[in-house]
mmCIF file of C-alpha atoms in Angstrom:
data_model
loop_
_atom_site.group_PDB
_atom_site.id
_atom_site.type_symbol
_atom_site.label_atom_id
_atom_site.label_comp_id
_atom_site.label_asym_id
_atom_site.label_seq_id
_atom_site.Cartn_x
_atom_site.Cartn_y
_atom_site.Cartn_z
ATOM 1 C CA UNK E 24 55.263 -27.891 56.547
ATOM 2 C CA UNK E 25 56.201 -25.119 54.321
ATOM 3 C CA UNK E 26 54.599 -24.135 50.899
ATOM 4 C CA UNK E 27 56.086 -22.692 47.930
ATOM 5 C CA UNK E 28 54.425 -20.947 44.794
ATOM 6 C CA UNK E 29 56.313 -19.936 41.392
ATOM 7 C CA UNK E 30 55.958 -15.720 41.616
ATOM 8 C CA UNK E 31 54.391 -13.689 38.594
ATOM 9 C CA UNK E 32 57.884 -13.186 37.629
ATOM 10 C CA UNK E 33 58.816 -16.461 36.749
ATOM 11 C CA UNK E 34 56.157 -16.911 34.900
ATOM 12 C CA UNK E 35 55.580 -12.897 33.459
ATOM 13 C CA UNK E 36 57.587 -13.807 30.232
ATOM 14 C CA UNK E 37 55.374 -17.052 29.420
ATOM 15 C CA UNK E 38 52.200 -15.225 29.891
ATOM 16 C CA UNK E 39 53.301 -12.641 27.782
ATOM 17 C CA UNK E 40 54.404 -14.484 25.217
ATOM 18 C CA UNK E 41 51.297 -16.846 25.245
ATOM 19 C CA UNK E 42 49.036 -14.196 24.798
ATOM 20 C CA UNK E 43 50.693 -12.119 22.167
ATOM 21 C CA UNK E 44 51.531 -15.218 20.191
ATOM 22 C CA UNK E 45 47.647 -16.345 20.617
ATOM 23 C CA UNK E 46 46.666 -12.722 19.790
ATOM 24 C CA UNK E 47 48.743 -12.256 16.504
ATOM 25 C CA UNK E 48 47.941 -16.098 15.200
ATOM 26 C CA UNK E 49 43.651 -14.899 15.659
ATOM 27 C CA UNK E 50 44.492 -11.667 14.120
ATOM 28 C CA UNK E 51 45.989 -13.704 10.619
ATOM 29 C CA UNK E 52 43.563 -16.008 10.847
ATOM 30 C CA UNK E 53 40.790 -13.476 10.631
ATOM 31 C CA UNK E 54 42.079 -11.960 7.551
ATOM 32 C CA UNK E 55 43.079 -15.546 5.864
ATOM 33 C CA UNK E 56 40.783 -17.415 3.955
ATOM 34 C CA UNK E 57 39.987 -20.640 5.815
ATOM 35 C CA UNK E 58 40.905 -24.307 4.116
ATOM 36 C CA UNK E 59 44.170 -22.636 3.001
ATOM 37 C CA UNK E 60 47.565 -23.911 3.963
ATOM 38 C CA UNK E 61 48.396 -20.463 5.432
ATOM 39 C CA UNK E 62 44.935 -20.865 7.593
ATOM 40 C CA UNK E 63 45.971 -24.750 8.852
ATOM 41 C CA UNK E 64 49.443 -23.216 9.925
ATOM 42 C CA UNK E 65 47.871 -20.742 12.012
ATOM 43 C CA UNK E 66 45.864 -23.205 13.372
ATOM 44 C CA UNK E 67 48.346 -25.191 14.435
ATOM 45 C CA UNK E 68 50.324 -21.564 15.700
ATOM 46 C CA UNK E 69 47.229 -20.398 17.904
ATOM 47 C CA UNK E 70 47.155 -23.724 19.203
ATOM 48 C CA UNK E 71 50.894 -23.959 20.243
ATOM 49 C CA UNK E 72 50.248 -20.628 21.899
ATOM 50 C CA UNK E 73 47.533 -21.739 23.879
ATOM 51 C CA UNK E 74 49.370 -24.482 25.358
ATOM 52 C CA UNK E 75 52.323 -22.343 26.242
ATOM 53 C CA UNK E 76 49.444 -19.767 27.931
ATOM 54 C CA UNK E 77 48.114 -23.128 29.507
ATOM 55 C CA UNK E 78 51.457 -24.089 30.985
ATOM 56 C CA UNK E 79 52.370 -20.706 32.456
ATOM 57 C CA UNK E 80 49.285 -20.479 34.311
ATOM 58 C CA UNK E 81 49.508 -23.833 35.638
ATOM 59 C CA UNK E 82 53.309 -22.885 36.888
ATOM 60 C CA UNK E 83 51.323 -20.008 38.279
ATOM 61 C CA UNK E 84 48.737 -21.915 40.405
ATOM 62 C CA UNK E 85 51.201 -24.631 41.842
ATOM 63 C CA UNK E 86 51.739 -25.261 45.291
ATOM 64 C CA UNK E 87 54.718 -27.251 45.972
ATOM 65 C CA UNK E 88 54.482 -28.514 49.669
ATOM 66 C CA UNK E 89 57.389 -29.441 51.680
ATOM 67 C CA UNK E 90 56.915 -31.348 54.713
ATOM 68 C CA UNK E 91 58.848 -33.853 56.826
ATOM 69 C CA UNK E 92 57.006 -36.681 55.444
ATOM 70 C CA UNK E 93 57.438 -35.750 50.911
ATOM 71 C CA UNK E 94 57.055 -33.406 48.827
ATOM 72 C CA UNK E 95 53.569 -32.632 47.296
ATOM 73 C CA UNK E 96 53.264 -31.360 44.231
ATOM 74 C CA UNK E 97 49.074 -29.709 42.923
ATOM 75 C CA UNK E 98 46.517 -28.620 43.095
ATOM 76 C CA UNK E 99 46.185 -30.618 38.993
ATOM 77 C CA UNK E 100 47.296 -33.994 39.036
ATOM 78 C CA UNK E 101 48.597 -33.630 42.465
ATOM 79 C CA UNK E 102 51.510 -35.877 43.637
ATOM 80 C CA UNK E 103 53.262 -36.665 46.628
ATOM 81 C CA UNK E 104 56.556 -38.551 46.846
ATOM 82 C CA UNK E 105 57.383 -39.617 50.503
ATOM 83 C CA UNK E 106 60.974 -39.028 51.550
ATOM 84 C CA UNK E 107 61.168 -42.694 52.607
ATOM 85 C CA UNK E 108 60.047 -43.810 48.640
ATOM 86 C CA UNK E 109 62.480 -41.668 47.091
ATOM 87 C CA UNK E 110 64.204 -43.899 44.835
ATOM 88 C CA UNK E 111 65.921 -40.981 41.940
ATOM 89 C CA UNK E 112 67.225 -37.398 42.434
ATOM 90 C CA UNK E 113 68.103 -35.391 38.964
ATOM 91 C CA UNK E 114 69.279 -31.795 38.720
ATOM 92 C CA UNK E 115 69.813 -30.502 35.933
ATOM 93 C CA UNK E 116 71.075 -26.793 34.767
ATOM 94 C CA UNK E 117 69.996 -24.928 31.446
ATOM 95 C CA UNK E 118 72.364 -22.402 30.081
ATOM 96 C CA UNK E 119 70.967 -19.442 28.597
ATOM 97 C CA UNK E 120 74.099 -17.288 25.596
ATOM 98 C CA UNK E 121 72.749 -14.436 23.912
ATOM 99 C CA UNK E 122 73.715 -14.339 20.599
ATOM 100 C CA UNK E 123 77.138 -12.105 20.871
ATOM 101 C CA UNK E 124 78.249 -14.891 22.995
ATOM 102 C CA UNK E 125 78.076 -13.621 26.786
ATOM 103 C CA UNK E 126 76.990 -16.139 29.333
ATOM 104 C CA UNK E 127 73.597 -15.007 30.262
ATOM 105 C CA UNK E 128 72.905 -17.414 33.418
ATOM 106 C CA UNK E 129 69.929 -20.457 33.143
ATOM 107 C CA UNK E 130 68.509 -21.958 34.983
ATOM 108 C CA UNK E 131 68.396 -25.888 37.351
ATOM 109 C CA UNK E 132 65.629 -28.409 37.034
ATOM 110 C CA UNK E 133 64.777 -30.728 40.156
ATOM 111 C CA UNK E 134 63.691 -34.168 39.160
ATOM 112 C CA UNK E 135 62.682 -36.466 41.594
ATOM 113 C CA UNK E 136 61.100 -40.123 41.159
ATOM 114 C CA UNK E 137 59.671 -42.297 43.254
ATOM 115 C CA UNK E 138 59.135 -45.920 43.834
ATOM 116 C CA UNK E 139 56.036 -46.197 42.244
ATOM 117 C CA UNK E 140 57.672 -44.427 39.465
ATOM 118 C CA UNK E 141 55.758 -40.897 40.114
ATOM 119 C CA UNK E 142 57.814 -38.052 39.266
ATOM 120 C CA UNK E 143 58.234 -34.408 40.256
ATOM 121 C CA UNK E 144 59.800 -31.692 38.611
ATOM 122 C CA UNK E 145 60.672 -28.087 39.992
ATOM 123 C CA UNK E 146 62.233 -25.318 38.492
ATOM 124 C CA UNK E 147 65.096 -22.811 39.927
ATOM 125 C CA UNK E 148 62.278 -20.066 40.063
ATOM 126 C CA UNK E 149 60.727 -21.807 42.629
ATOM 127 C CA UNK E 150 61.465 -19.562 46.192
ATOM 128 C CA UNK E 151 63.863 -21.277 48.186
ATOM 129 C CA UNK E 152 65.065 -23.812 45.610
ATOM 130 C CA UNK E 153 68.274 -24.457 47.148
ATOM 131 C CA UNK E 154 66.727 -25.536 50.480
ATOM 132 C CA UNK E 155 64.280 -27.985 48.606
ATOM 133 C CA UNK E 156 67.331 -29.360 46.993
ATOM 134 C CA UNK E 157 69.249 -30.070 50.029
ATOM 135 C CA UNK E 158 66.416 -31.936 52.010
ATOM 136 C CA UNK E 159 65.608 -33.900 48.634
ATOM 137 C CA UNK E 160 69.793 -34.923 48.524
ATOM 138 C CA UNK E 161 69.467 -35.865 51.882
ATOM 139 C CA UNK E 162 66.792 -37.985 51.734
ATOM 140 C CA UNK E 163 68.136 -39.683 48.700
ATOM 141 C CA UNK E 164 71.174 -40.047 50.827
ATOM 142 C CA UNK E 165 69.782 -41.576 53.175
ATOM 143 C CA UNK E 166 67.972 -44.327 50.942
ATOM 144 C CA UNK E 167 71.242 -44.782 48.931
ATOM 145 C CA UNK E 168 69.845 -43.496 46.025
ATOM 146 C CA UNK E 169 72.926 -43.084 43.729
ATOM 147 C CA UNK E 170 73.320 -40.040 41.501
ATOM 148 C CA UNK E 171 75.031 -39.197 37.950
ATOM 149 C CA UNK E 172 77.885 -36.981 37.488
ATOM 150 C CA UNK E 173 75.887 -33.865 36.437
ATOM 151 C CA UNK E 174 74.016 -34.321 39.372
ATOM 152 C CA UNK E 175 76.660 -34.444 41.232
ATOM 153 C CA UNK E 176 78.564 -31.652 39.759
ATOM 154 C CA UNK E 177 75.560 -29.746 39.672
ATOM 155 C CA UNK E 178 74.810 -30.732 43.543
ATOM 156 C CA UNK E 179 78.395 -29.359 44.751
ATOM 157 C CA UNK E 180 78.504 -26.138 42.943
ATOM 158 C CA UNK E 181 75.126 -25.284 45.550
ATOM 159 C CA UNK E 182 77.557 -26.639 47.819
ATOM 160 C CA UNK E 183 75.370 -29.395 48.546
ATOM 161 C CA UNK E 184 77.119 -32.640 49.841
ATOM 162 C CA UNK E 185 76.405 -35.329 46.845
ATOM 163 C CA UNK E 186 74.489 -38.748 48.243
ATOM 164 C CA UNK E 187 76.918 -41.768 47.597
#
């Protein structure tokens, strides 16, 4: 059984921003007068902030275990898809362009569903990514679980063989 964690790094940038976003929204809304539209705006800003705060320290705190029975995903709303019940495989890749135009990389996005219909999702950040994806195409292989074409095109440029 192995266990993975998403590093500080991954998650540095969302923190950051979370908390400087959070910090600047309190800052107006101490100098606003309340009841104005400005005030409900920043409202609505701090709050936004807080749930992007919220989401990078859940990232933080997530164990994603690996073992030869599923994949577990927790410790909040923890979920576990057995191998065996693995019934849809989705991987998906985010390009990142700056603004001049240069290719500046992205990032993939595991999604895998089960029977029941429970899903879980796992970013490229994720320490040995590449090895999660190949068990989780070969158990979908070996259910027949059928993929898309950016799934598969996705799936061979890791050099992973695509289930068919």
């Amino acid at each position: 059984m192995l266990e993975f964690r998403y590093p500080l790094s991954a998650v540095v940038k969302d923190y950051l921003l979370g908390i400087l976003g959070l910090a600047a929204a309190v800052l107006v809304l101490s100098k606003t007068e309340s009841g104005s539209g400005i005030f409900w705006f920043f409202i609505a800003l701090a709050a936004f902030f807080a749930v992007v705060t919220a989401n990078a320290a859940n990232r933080h705190v997530t164990r994603i275990t690996v073992s030869e029975e599923g994949i577990r995903s927790g410790p909040w709303a923890g979920r576990f898809i057995p191998w065996k019940d693995l019934k849809g495989l989705s991987l998906r890749f985010y390009a990142v362009r700056s603004v001049f135009g240069r290719n500046k990389g992205g990032w993939m996005t595991l999604k895998l569903k089960s029977e029941n219909g429970g899903s879980i999702s796992v970013d490229s950040d994720l320490p040995h990514f590449q090895s999660l994806v190949t068990k989780a195409a070969h158990a979908a292989k070996e259910n027949g679980v059928l993929v898309d074409a950016y799934t598969a095109h996705n799936l061979l440029s890791l050099g992973i063989e695509v289930p068919a």
